[in-house]
Coordinates of C-alpha atoms in Angstrom, one line a residue:
M544 CA -101.0 160.8 101.5
A545 CA -101.0 164.2 102.9
R546 CA -104.3 163.6 104.2
A547 CA -103.0 160.3 105.9
V548 CA -100.0 162.4 107.4
A549 CA -102.4 164.9 108.9
L550 CA -104.9 162.2 110.7
V551 CA -101.5 160.6 112.6
F552 CA -101.3 164.6 114.0
I553 CA -104.9 164.8 114.8
V554 CA -105.6 161.0 116.4
S555 CA -102.4 160.7 118.1
A556 CA -101.4 162.7 121.3
A557 CA -97.8 161.5 120.5
A558 CA -97.4 163.1 117.0
L559 CA -94.8 165.0 118.1
Q560 CA -93.2 163.1 120.3
A561 CA -91.6 163.3 123.6
P562 CA -88.5 160.8 125.1
R563 CA -89.2 158.6 127.7
H564 CA -87.5 160.1 130.9
R565 CA -87.0 156.5 132.6
A566 CA -85.1 157.1 135.7
A567 CA -86.8 160.5 136.7
R568 CA -90.3 158.6 136.9
S569 CA -91.3 156.9 139.7
V570 CA -92.7 153.2 138.9
S571 CA -95.9 154.1 140.9
R572 CA -97.4 156.5 138.6
A573 CA -96.6 154.5 135.5
A574 CA -100.2 153.2 136.3
A575 CA -101.9 156.3 136.0
T576 CA -105.0 156.5 134.0
L577 CA -107.4 159.1 132.8
E578 CA -110.0 158.1 135.4
E579 CA -107.9 158.9 138.4
P580 CA -109.4 161.4 140.9
V581 CA -108.7 165.4 140.2
A582 CA -104.7 165.7 140.4
T583 CA -103.0 168.3 142.6
K584 CA -100.1 170.2 141.6
A585 CA -97.8 167.6 143.4
D586 CA -99.0 164.8 141.0
L587 CA -97.6 166.7 137.8
L588 CA -94.2 166.5 136.2
P589 CA -91.3 168.9 137.9
R590 CA -90.5 171.7 136.0
E591 CA -87.0 171.2 134.1
R592 CA -86.9 174.7 132.4
Y593 CA -89.1 177.9 132.2
I594 CA -90.1 179.6 129.3
A595 CA -91.1 183.0 128.4
S596 CA -93.0 183.9 125.5
N597 CA -94.7 186.6 123.7
R598 CA -97.3 186.6 121.0
F599 CA -97.6 189.5 118.3
K600 CA -99.7 190.2 115.1
T601 CA -98.2 192.3 113.0
R602 CA -100.2 194.7 110.3
G603 CA -99.0 193.0 107.1
G604 CA -97.2 194.2 104.1
K605 CA -93.9 195.5 105.0
A606 CA -94.8 195.5 108.6
A607 CA -93.1 191.8 109.2
A608 CA -90.0 192.9 108.0
K609 CA -89.7 196.2 110.0
F610 CA -90.9 194.2 112.7
E611 CA -88.0 191.5 112.2
A612 CA -85.4 194.5 111.9
R613 CA -86.7 195.9 115.3
W614 CA -85.5 192.9 117.1
A615 CA -82.5 192.3 115.1
N616 CA -81.4 195.6 115.9
R617 CA -82.1 196.1 119.7
K618 CA -80.0 196.4 122.4
S619 CA -79.7 193.2 124.2
R620 CA -77.4 191.3 126.4
L621 CA -79.7 188.2 126.6
A622 CA -77.0 185.5 126.1
T623 CA -74.7 186.7 128.8
L624 CA -77.3 186.7 131.7
D625 CA -77.2 183.8 134.6
G626 CA -80.2 181.1 133.7
F627 CA -80.4 182.1 129.9
R628 CA -80.5 178.8 127.6
Y629 CA -82.3 179.7 124.3
F630 CA -83.7 182.3 122.5
S631 CA -85.5 182.7 119.0
L632 CA -88.3 184.8 117.4
F633 CA -90.5 182.4 115.4
R634 CA -92.7 183.4 112.5
Q635 CA -95.7 181.1 111.6
V636 CA -95.8 178.7 108.8
P637 CA -99.0 178.0 107.2
L638 CA -99.9 174.4 107.7
E639 CA -100.3 173.9 103.8
D640 CA -96.9 175.0 103.3
V641 CA -95.4 171.8 105.2
V642 CA -98.5 169.3 104.7
G643 CA -100.2 170.6 101.4
E644 CA -103.6 171.9 101.2
R645 CA -105.4 168.6 101.7
G646 CA -103.3 167.8 104.6
A647 CA -104.1 171.3 106.3
A648 CA -107.7 170.7 105.5
A649 CA -107.8 167.2 107.1
M650 CA -106.0 168.6 110.1
G651 CA -108.9 171.1 110.8
G652 CA -108.9 173.1 113.9
N653 CA -107.5 177.1 113.8
A654 CA -104.1 178.5 113.1
P655 CA -102.8 180.7 115.6
S656 CA -104.3 184.5 115.3
Y657 CA -100.8 185.9 115.9
D658 CA -98.1 185.6 113.5
Y659 CA -94.8 185.8 115.7
M660 CA -93.7 184.6 119.0
S661 CA -90.6 185.5 120.9
F662 CA -89.3 182.2 123.0
T663 CA -86.9 182.6 125.3
I664 CA -86.0 179.4 127.4
W665 CA -84.3 179.6 130.9
D666 CA -82.9 177.2 133.6
D667 CA -85.8 178.0 136.1
K668 CA -88.4 180.7 137.1
K669 CA -85.9 182.6 139.2
A670 CA -83.4 183.3 136.2
F671 CA -86.3 184.7 134.5
N672 CA -87.6 186.9 137.1
A673 CA -84.2 188.2 137.9
W674 CA -83.9 189.0 134.1
R675 CA -87.5 190.7 134.2
K676 CA -86.9 192.7 137.2
G677 CA -83.2 194.0 136.0
D678 CA -81.8 196.6 133.8
A679 CA -81.1 194.0 130.9
F680 CA -84.9 194.2 130.7
K681 CA -85.3 197.6 130.5
E682 CA -82.5 197.9 127.8
A683 CA -84.2 195.5 125.8
H684 CA -87.6 197.2 125.8
G685 CA -86.3 200.4 124.8
G686 CA -84.3 202.0 127.4
T687 CA -84.1 203.1 131.1
S688 CA -85.5 206.7 129.9
I689 CA -89.2 208.1 129.7
A690 CA -88.2 209.2 126.1
A691 CA -86.7 205.9 124.8
F692 CA -89.6 203.9 126.1
L693 CA -92.4 206.4 124.5
K694 CA -89.9 206.1 121.1
A695 CA -90.3 202.1 121.5
M696 CA -94.0 202.2 121.8
V697 CA -94.5 204.4 119.0
S698 CA -92.5 202.1 116.8
S699 CA -94.4 199.4 117.8
L700 CA -97.7 201.1 117.0
R701 CA -96.5 201.3 113.6
V702 CA -96.2 197.6 112.8
L703 CA -98.3 195.7 115.2
K704 CA -102.1 195.3 115.9
G705 CA -103.0 195.5 119.1
A706 CA -100.8 195.0 122.5
P707 CA -98.5 191.9 122.5
S708 CA -99.8 189.1 124.7
P709 CA -97.3 187.1 127.3
V710 CA -97.7 183.5 127.8
F711 CA -95.6 181.3 130.3
Y712 CA -94.8 177.7 130.8
D713 CA -93.0 175.2 132.8
G714 CA -90.9 173.0 130.4
L715 CA -91.3 169.3 131.3
L716 CA -89.6 166.3 129.6
H717 CA -86.6 168.4 128.1
L718 CA -84.2 167.0 126.0
A719 CA -81.6 169.2 123.4
A720 CA -78.9 168.3 121.5
P721 CA -75.3 169.5 122.2
P722 CA -75.1 172.9 120.6
A723 CA -73.1 173.0 117.8
A724 CA -70.4 176.1 116.9
D725 CA -72.3 177.7 113.9
P726 CA -70.0 180.9 112.5
A727 CA -72.7 182.2 110.5
K728 CA -74.5 183.0 113.8
A729 CA -72.4 185.6 114.8
V730 CA -73.1 186.9 118.3
E731 CA -71.6 190.2 120.0
G732 CA -72.2 191.3 123.6
G733 CA -74.6 188.8 124.3
W734 CA -76.8 189.6 121.2
R735 CA -77.1 188.1 117.7
V736 CA -75.0 190.2 114.8
V737 CA -77.6 190.0 111.9
E738 CA -78.1 192.5 109.0
A739 CA -81.9 193.6 109.0
D740 CA -83.1 196.5 106.5
G741 CA -86.7 196.2 107.5
K742 CA -87.6 195.4 103.9
N743 CA -86.6 191.9 103.6
L744 CA -87.6 189.0 106.0
L745 CA -84.8 187.5 107.8
E746 CA -83.3 184.2 106.8
G747 CA -84.9 181.0 108.4
E748 CA -82.5 179.4 111.1
C749 CA -84.7 176.3 112.5
F750 CA -88.1 175.3 112.1
V751 CA -90.7 174.2 114.9
A752 CA -93.6 171.5 115.2
A753 CA -95.9 172.0 117.5
N754 CA -99.0 170.3 118.8
R755 CA -101.4 172.2 121.0
F756 CA -103.4 170.7 123.9
A757 CA -106.4 171.7 125.5
V758 CA -106.1 169.0 128.3
R759 CA -109.5 169.0 130.4
P760 CA -109.1 169.8 134.5
G761 CA -108.0 166.5 136.3
A762 CA -106.8 164.8 133.4
E763 CA -103.5 166.7 133.6
A764 CA -101.2 164.4 135.3
A765 CA -102.3 161.0 133.4
F766 CA -101.9 163.4 130.1
E767 CA -98.0 164.0 131.4
E768 CA -97.1 160.3 132.7
R769 CA -98.5 159.0 129.0
W770 CA -96.2 161.6 127.4
A771 CA -93.4 160.5 130.0
Q772 CA -93.7 156.7 129.2
R773 CA -93.0 156.8 125.5
D774 CA -90.0 155.6 124.1
S775 CA -88.4 157.8 121.4
S776 CA -84.9 158.5 119.7
L777 CA -85.5 161.8 118.8
A778 CA -82.0 162.7 120.4
E779 CA -80.4 160.4 117.7
L780 CA -81.9 161.8 114.5
P781 CA -80.5 164.3 111.9
G782 CA -81.4 167.9 112.5
F783 CA -82.9 167.6 116.1
K784 CA -82.3 170.4 118.3
S785 CA -84.7 169.9 121.4
F786 CA -88.0 168.9 122.5
T787 CA -90.0 170.4 125.6
M788 CA -93.6 169.6 126.4
L789 CA -94.8 173.2 127.5
R790 CA -97.5 173.3 130.4
R791 CA -98.9 176.9 131.0
D792 CA -97.6 178.6 134.3
G793 CA -101.2 180.0 135.5
G794 CA -99.7 181.8 138.2
G795 CA -102.6 184.7 138.1
G796 CA -100.6 187.6 137.9
T797 CA -100.6 191.0 136.6
G798 CA -98.8 192.9 133.9
H799 CA -95.9 191.1 132.5
G800 CA -96.9 188.1 134.4
P801 CA -98.5 184.5 134.0
A802 CA -102.2 184.7 132.7
K803 CA -104.9 183.3 135.0
E804 CA -105.1 179.6 135.1
G805 CA -107.4 178.3 132.5
A806 CA -107.9 181.8 131.1
S807 CA -107.4 182.5 127.2
D808 CA -104.3 185.0 126.3
A809 CA -105.1 188.0 124.2
F810 CA -105.4 186.0 121.1
G811 CA -108.1 183.7 122.3
D812 CA -105.4 181.1 122.8
D813 CA -106.5 178.8 125.8
F814 CA -104.4 175.7 125.2
N815 CA -102.7 174.8 128.6
Y816 CA -100.2 172.2 126.8
M817 CA -98.1 172.3 123.7
S818 CA -95.4 169.9 122.4
F819 CA -92.5 171.8 121.1
T820 CA -90.1 170.6 119.0
I821 CA -87.1 172.5 117.4
W822 CA -85.6 171.2 114.2
D823 CA -82.7 172.7 111.9
D824 CA -85.4 173.2 109.3
K825 CA -88.3 171.6 107.8
E826 CA -86.5 168.9 105.9
A827 CA -84.9 167.8 108.9
F828 CA -88.8 167.4 110.3
G829 CA -90.0 165.8 107.1
G830 CA -87.1 163.4 107.7
W831 CA -88.3 162.2 111.2
R832 CA -92.0 162.4 110.1
N833 CA -91.2 159.6 107.3
S834 CA -88.9 157.5 109.7
Q835 CA -89.2 154.3 111.2
S836 CA -88.5 156.2 114.7
F837 CA -91.8 158.1 114.2
K838 CA -93.4 155.0 113.6
D839 CA -92.2 153.1 116.6
A840 CA -93.3 156.2 118.9
H841 CA -96.7 156.0 118.1
S842 CA -96.7 152.5 119.1
S843 CA -95.0 152.6 122.7
G844 CA -96.4 154.2 125.8
P845 CA -99.2 152.6 128.1
K846 CA -102.3 152.2 126.2
K847 CA -105.9 154.3 127.2
E848 CA -108.6 151.9 128.8
A849 CA -111.2 151.1 126.8
G850 CA -114.2 153.5 127.1
A851 CA -112.1 156.0 129.0
P852 CA -112.2 159.6 127.7
P853 CA -109.9 161.6 125.8
P854 CA -107.4 163.7 128.0
W855 CA -108.2 166.6 126.1
L856 CA -111.6 169.1 125.6
R857 CA -111.2 169.0 121.7
P858 CA -108.7 167.5 119.2
P859 CA -105.1 168.8 119.3
S860 CA -104.2 171.4 117.1
V861 CA -100.7 171.6 115.2
A862 CA -98.8 174.7 114.3
F863 CA -95.5 175.3 112.3
W864 CA -93.0 178.2 113.1
E865 CA -89.7 179.2 111.5
G866 CA -87.0 180.6 113.8
V867 CA -84.8 183.5 113.3
L868 CA -82.4 185.2 115.2
E869 CA -81.8 181.9 117.2
L870 CA -79.3 182.1 120.3
T871 CA -78.3 179.4 122.1
S872 CA -76.1 179.3 125.3
A873 CA -73.0 177.3 125.6
E874 CA -74.8 175.0 127.6
G875 CA -77.4 174.2 125.2
A876 CA -81.1 174.8 125.4

């Protein structure tokens, strides 16, 4: 059974399904195939959100709990900033914990070599840049003084293996459930109030199922269109929080900016697309995976022409995450 489930994830690019955005897509593009001429950026779907992420590798042992405590106890006013929509710190969940050992073996591929990822959704890139260049960014990264910055750097060296790796995405086909008030998730001054002792891991607050794609050059527009044309009832399912198709933003920047287009990050990750679905918990994800909605989603959308090459350079690779310190704007993700 686990093997059958795993094969579904590998074979079908719709394994973690996006909704169809009927009104926003033109009829002319619905006929796109994977044998069209090389696409230009004008052929791609418009950005609906902007996502800033940072990948981290902890040293093991008690370092993970200390790392989470650093995040929980940091100074931040993130939720008060213009354009902020969602934040969580994700820690990787082994495949076998979700689909069993046989399922994980059948999936193949390599798990991410980093074990944590910060994930922030913004309205747009302008809002992200305003935060990055403002005082709120400096406060969250050790303060505005040299001494505070050095203290933060020393603390990082004690828990991390190497430097973080920032990666940025355009958010496509975004869908989010209305935010639900949760008194257990206290917020003060724009940041979560969570008890973190640096000895125990924080309690998980959400679950992420992601499918990572290395889409070949020239197939990006057709790949996006195939996702846009699929039907899905994700928003109607219990425990659904949000879906976004992530497209790497390769702006060629330096420092805390986008990676060069087509390049790997510091952890060797060169996937340029990732379907990213956030659920209340692992059980909610399992409920969808075993539902009629899952089956219907895999039978919808335009079919690939016979003999046409797949849109990716290698099979998709699944990853699972558990989120802590979840923070959502009043408008939702």
